[in-house]
Each structure stands twice: as C-alpha cells, then as structure tokens.
Amino acid sequence: MRCSCQVCGEYMVQDEKGLKSRCICPICFETCNACMGTEQQPISGDRFEVLARLRERYDSSFPTDDERYR
C-alpha cells in the first residue's frame, strides 16, 4: 500500500519490522502505522477457533442478504 504523508503529502516509504512496521516520510520524517494494522500479537489456533465460533454465532443473529431482500 502506498500512503501519503498527513503532514506534507509526499508518498511515504514502508519500514517493515514485523508488528512494529510503519511508514516514514522521506521529506519531513513523519511516521505513521495506520495502514499496517494493529500491534496485536498473533493468536493461537485454539483461540482462533473460539473467535470463529463467536463470530458465527454473532452473524447468525442477523438476517442474511438473501433473507432480508426477499
């Protein structure tokens, strides 16, 4: 992803360092990590399965598009 600097508008360069990745402006040296996601640590497989089940349960409480637009 190419982002522009919020300060000067120049295209920023990515500084990839795993969860600490960020973009750096080559003109004013402003840094930003908005396009890099969060600093959340990777989750375990077991925790991912729990989150997937919770998401399915949440999604099932709302009508699907097919049900809603009949």
Short mmCIF file of N, CA and C in Angstrom, two decimals:
data_model
loop_
_atom_site.label_atom_id
_atom_site.label_comp_id
_atom_site.label_asym_id
_atom_site.label_seq_id
_atom_site.Cartn_x
_atom_site.Cartn_y
_atom_site.Cartn_z
N MET A 1 0.85 -1.17 0.00
CA MET A 1 0.00 0.00 0.00
C MET A 1 0.89 1.23 0.00
N ARG A 2 0.53 2.20 -0.79
CA ARG A 2 1.27 3.48 -0.82
C ARG A 2 0.43 4.53 -0.14
N CYS A 3 0.97 5.13 0.91
CA CYS A 3 0.26 6.15 1.67
C CYS A 3 0.94 7.50 1.47
N SER A 4 0.14 8.54 1.57
CA SER A 4 0.74 9.87 1.52
C SER A 4 0.85 10.42 2.93
N CYS A 5 1.86 11.23 3.14
CA CYS A 5 2.13 11.81 4.45
C CYS A 5 1.00 12.77 4.83
N GLN A 6 0.51 12.65 6.06
CA GLN A 6 -0.55 13.53 6.54
C GLN A 6 -0.05 14.95 6.79
N VAL A 7 1.27 15.14 6.85
CA VAL A 7 1.84 16.46 7.12
C VAL A 7 2.14 17.20 5.82
N CYS A 8 2.91 16.55 4.91
CA CYS A 8 3.35 17.26 3.71
C CYS A 8 2.80 16.71 2.39
N GLY A 9 2.17 15.53 2.42
CA GLY A 9 1.57 14.97 1.21
C GLY A 9 2.48 14.08 0.37
N GLU A 10 3.75 13.99 0.72
CA GLU A 10 4.70 13.15 -0.02
C GLU A 10 4.36 11.67 0.19
N TYR A 11 4.68 10.82 -0.80
CA TYR A 11 4.50 9.38 -0.61
C TYR A 11 5.45 8.88 0.46
N MET A 12 4.93 8.03 1.34
CA MET A 12 5.73 7.51 2.45
C MET A 12 6.37 6.17 2.06
N VAL A 13 7.48 5.84 2.70
CA VAL A 13 8.21 4.61 2.46
C VAL A 13 7.94 3.66 3.63
N GLN A 14 7.70 2.39 3.32
CA GLN A 14 7.43 1.42 4.38
C GLN A 14 8.72 0.96 5.05
N ASP A 15 8.69 0.91 6.37
CA ASP A 15 9.78 0.41 7.18
C ASP A 15 9.25 -0.87 7.84
N GLU A 16 9.50 -2.02 7.20
CA GLU A 16 8.90 -3.27 7.65
C GLU A 16 9.72 -3.90 8.76
N LYS A 17 9.07 -4.03 9.93
CA LYS A 17 9.71 -4.63 11.10
C LYS A 17 8.68 -5.45 11.86
N GLY A 18 8.02 -6.37 11.17
CA GLY A 18 7.03 -7.22 11.80
C GLY A 18 5.88 -6.41 12.38
N LEU A 19 5.56 -6.64 13.65
CA LEU A 19 4.46 -5.94 14.28
C LEU A 19 4.77 -4.48 14.56
N LYS A 20 6.02 -4.10 14.41
CA LYS A 20 6.43 -2.71 14.64
C LYS A 20 6.60 -1.95 13.31
N SER A 21 6.03 -2.46 12.22
CA SER A 21 6.16 -1.82 10.91
C SER A 21 5.49 -0.45 10.91
N ARG A 22 5.98 0.42 10.04
CA ARG A 22 5.43 1.77 9.93
C ARG A 22 5.82 2.34 8.59
N CYS A 23 5.27 3.49 8.27
CA CYS A 23 5.66 4.25 7.10
C CYS A 23 6.41 5.48 7.57
N ILE A 24 7.41 5.90 6.78
CA ILE A 24 8.21 7.07 7.11
C ILE A 24 8.23 8.00 5.90
N CYS A 25 7.96 9.27 6.15
CA CYS A 25 8.00 10.26 5.08
C CYS A 25 9.46 10.62 4.79
N PRO A 26 9.89 10.52 3.52
CA PRO A 26 11.28 10.84 3.21
C PRO A 26 11.58 12.34 3.23
N ILE A 27 10.54 13.16 3.28
CA ILE A 27 10.74 14.62 3.28
C ILE A 27 10.77 15.19 4.70
N CYS A 28 9.70 14.92 5.48
CA CYS A 28 9.61 15.53 6.82
C CYS A 28 9.82 14.53 7.95
N PHE A 29 10.02 13.25 7.61
CA PHE A 29 10.30 12.17 8.56
C PHE A 29 9.14 11.87 9.52
N GLU A 30 7.93 12.30 9.16
CA GLU A 30 6.73 11.92 9.93
C GLU A 30 6.57 10.40 9.81
N THR A 31 6.10 9.76 10.87
CA THR A 31 5.85 8.32 10.84
C THR A 31 4.37 8.04 11.08
N CYS A 32 3.91 6.90 10.58
CA CYS A 32 2.51 6.52 10.72
C CYS A 32 2.43 5.00 10.57
N ASN A 33 1.47 4.36 11.26
CA ASN A 33 1.28 2.92 11.09
C ASN A 33 -0.19 2.58 10.83
N ALA A 34 -0.97 3.55 10.39
CA ALA A 34 -2.41 3.33 10.18
C ALA A 34 -2.69 2.23 9.16
N CYS A 35 -1.92 2.14 8.10
CA CYS A 35 -2.18 1.14 7.07
C CYS A 35 -1.56 -0.21 7.40
N MET A 36 -0.83 -0.30 8.50
CA MET A 36 -0.14 -1.53 8.86
C MET A 36 -0.96 -2.43 9.77
N GLY A 37 -2.13 -2.01 10.17
CA GLY A 37 -2.92 -2.82 11.08
C GLY A 37 -2.63 -2.44 12.52
N THR A 38 -2.76 -3.38 13.41
CA THR A 38 -2.58 -3.09 14.82
C THR A 38 -1.31 -3.77 15.34
N GLU A 39 -0.96 -3.48 16.56
CA GLU A 39 0.20 -4.11 17.19
C GLU A 39 -0.22 -5.37 17.95
N GLN A 40 -1.38 -5.91 17.62
CA GLN A 40 -1.88 -7.11 18.29
C GLN A 40 -1.00 -8.30 17.94
N GLN A 41 -0.67 -9.09 18.94
CA GLN A 41 0.13 -10.29 18.74
C GLN A 41 -0.68 -11.36 18.00
N PRO A 42 -0.03 -12.23 17.24
CA PRO A 42 -0.74 -13.33 16.59
C PRO A 42 -1.44 -14.20 17.65
N ILE A 43 -2.60 -14.75 17.28
CA ILE A 43 -3.35 -15.57 18.23
C ILE A 43 -3.11 -17.05 17.96
N SER A 44 -3.32 -17.86 18.99
CA SER A 44 -3.11 -19.30 18.85
C SER A 44 -4.25 -19.91 18.04
N GLY A 45 -4.03 -21.11 17.54
CA GLY A 45 -5.06 -21.82 16.77
C GLY A 45 -6.32 -22.07 17.58
N ASP A 46 -6.15 -22.44 18.85
CA ASP A 46 -7.31 -22.68 19.71
C ASP A 46 -8.12 -21.41 19.89
N ARG A 47 -7.45 -20.32 20.16
CA ARG A 47 -8.14 -19.03 20.36
C ARG A 47 -8.82 -18.60 19.07
N PHE A 48 -8.18 -18.86 17.92
CA PHE A 48 -8.77 -18.51 16.64
C PHE A 48 -10.08 -19.28 16.42
N GLU A 49 -10.10 -20.57 16.77
CA GLU A 49 -11.32 -21.36 16.64
C GLU A 49 -12.44 -20.81 17.51
N VAL A 50 -12.11 -20.40 18.72
CA VAL A 50 -13.12 -19.81 19.62
C VAL A 50 -13.66 -18.52 19.00
N LEU A 51 -12.77 -17.67 18.49
CA LEU A 51 -13.21 -16.42 17.88
C LEU A 51 -14.07 -16.67 16.65
N ALA A 52 -13.72 -17.69 15.87
CA ALA A 52 -14.52 -18.03 14.68
C ALA A 52 -15.92 -18.48 15.08
N ARG A 53 -16.03 -19.30 16.12
CA ARG A 53 -17.35 -19.74 16.60
C ARG A 53 -18.16 -18.57 17.13
N LEU A 54 -17.51 -17.67 17.87
CA LEU A 54 -18.20 -16.49 18.37
C LEU A 54 -18.68 -15.60 17.22
N ARG A 55 -17.88 -15.48 16.18
CA ARG A 55 -18.28 -14.68 15.02
C ARG A 55 -19.46 -15.32 14.30
N GLU A 56 -19.44 -16.64 14.14
CA GLU A 56 -20.56 -17.34 13.51
C GLU A 56 -21.84 -17.12 14.30
N ARG A 57 -21.75 -17.21 15.62
CA ARG A 57 -22.92 -17.01 16.47
C ARG A 57 -23.44 -15.58 16.33
N TYR A 58 -22.54 -14.62 16.31
CA TYR A 58 -22.93 -13.22 16.13
C TYR A 58 -23.59 -13.01 14.77
N ASP A 59 -22.95 -13.52 13.71
CA ASP A 59 -23.51 -13.35 12.36
C ASP A 59 -24.87 -14.01 12.21
N SER A 60 -25.08 -15.14 12.90
CA SER A 60 -26.35 -15.86 12.75
C SER A 60 -27.51 -15.11 13.41
N SER A 61 -27.22 -14.13 14.24
CA SER A 61 -28.29 -13.37 14.88
C SER A 61 -28.88 -12.30 13.96
N PHE A 62 -28.29 -12.11 12.78
CA PHE A 62 -28.78 -11.14 11.81
C PHE A 62 -29.23 -11.87 10.55
N PRO A 63 -30.25 -11.34 9.85
CA PRO A 63 -30.68 -11.99 8.60
C PRO A 63 -29.61 -11.84 7.51
N THR A 64 -29.51 -12.85 6.66
CA THR A 64 -28.60 -12.77 5.53
C THR A 64 -29.20 -11.83 4.49
N ASP A 65 -28.41 -11.42 3.50
CA ASP A 65 -28.94 -10.56 2.44
C ASP A 65 -30.07 -11.25 1.70
N ASP A 66 -29.94 -12.58 1.48
CA ASP A 66 -31.00 -13.32 0.79
C ASP A 66 -32.30 -13.28 1.58
N GLU A 67 -32.22 -13.42 2.88
CA GLU A 67 -33.42 -13.38 3.72
C GLU A 67 -33.98 -11.96 3.81
N ARG A 68 -33.11 -10.99 3.83
CA ARG A 68 -33.55 -9.62 4.02
C ARG A 68 -34.22 -9.05 2.77
N TYR A 69 -33.79 -9.46 1.58
CA TYR A 69 -34.30 -8.87 0.34
C TYR A 69 -35.25 -9.77 -0.43
N ARG A 70 -35.97 -10.62 0.27
CA ARG A 70 -36.96 -11.48 -0.41
C ARG A 70 -38.17 -10.70 -0.77
#
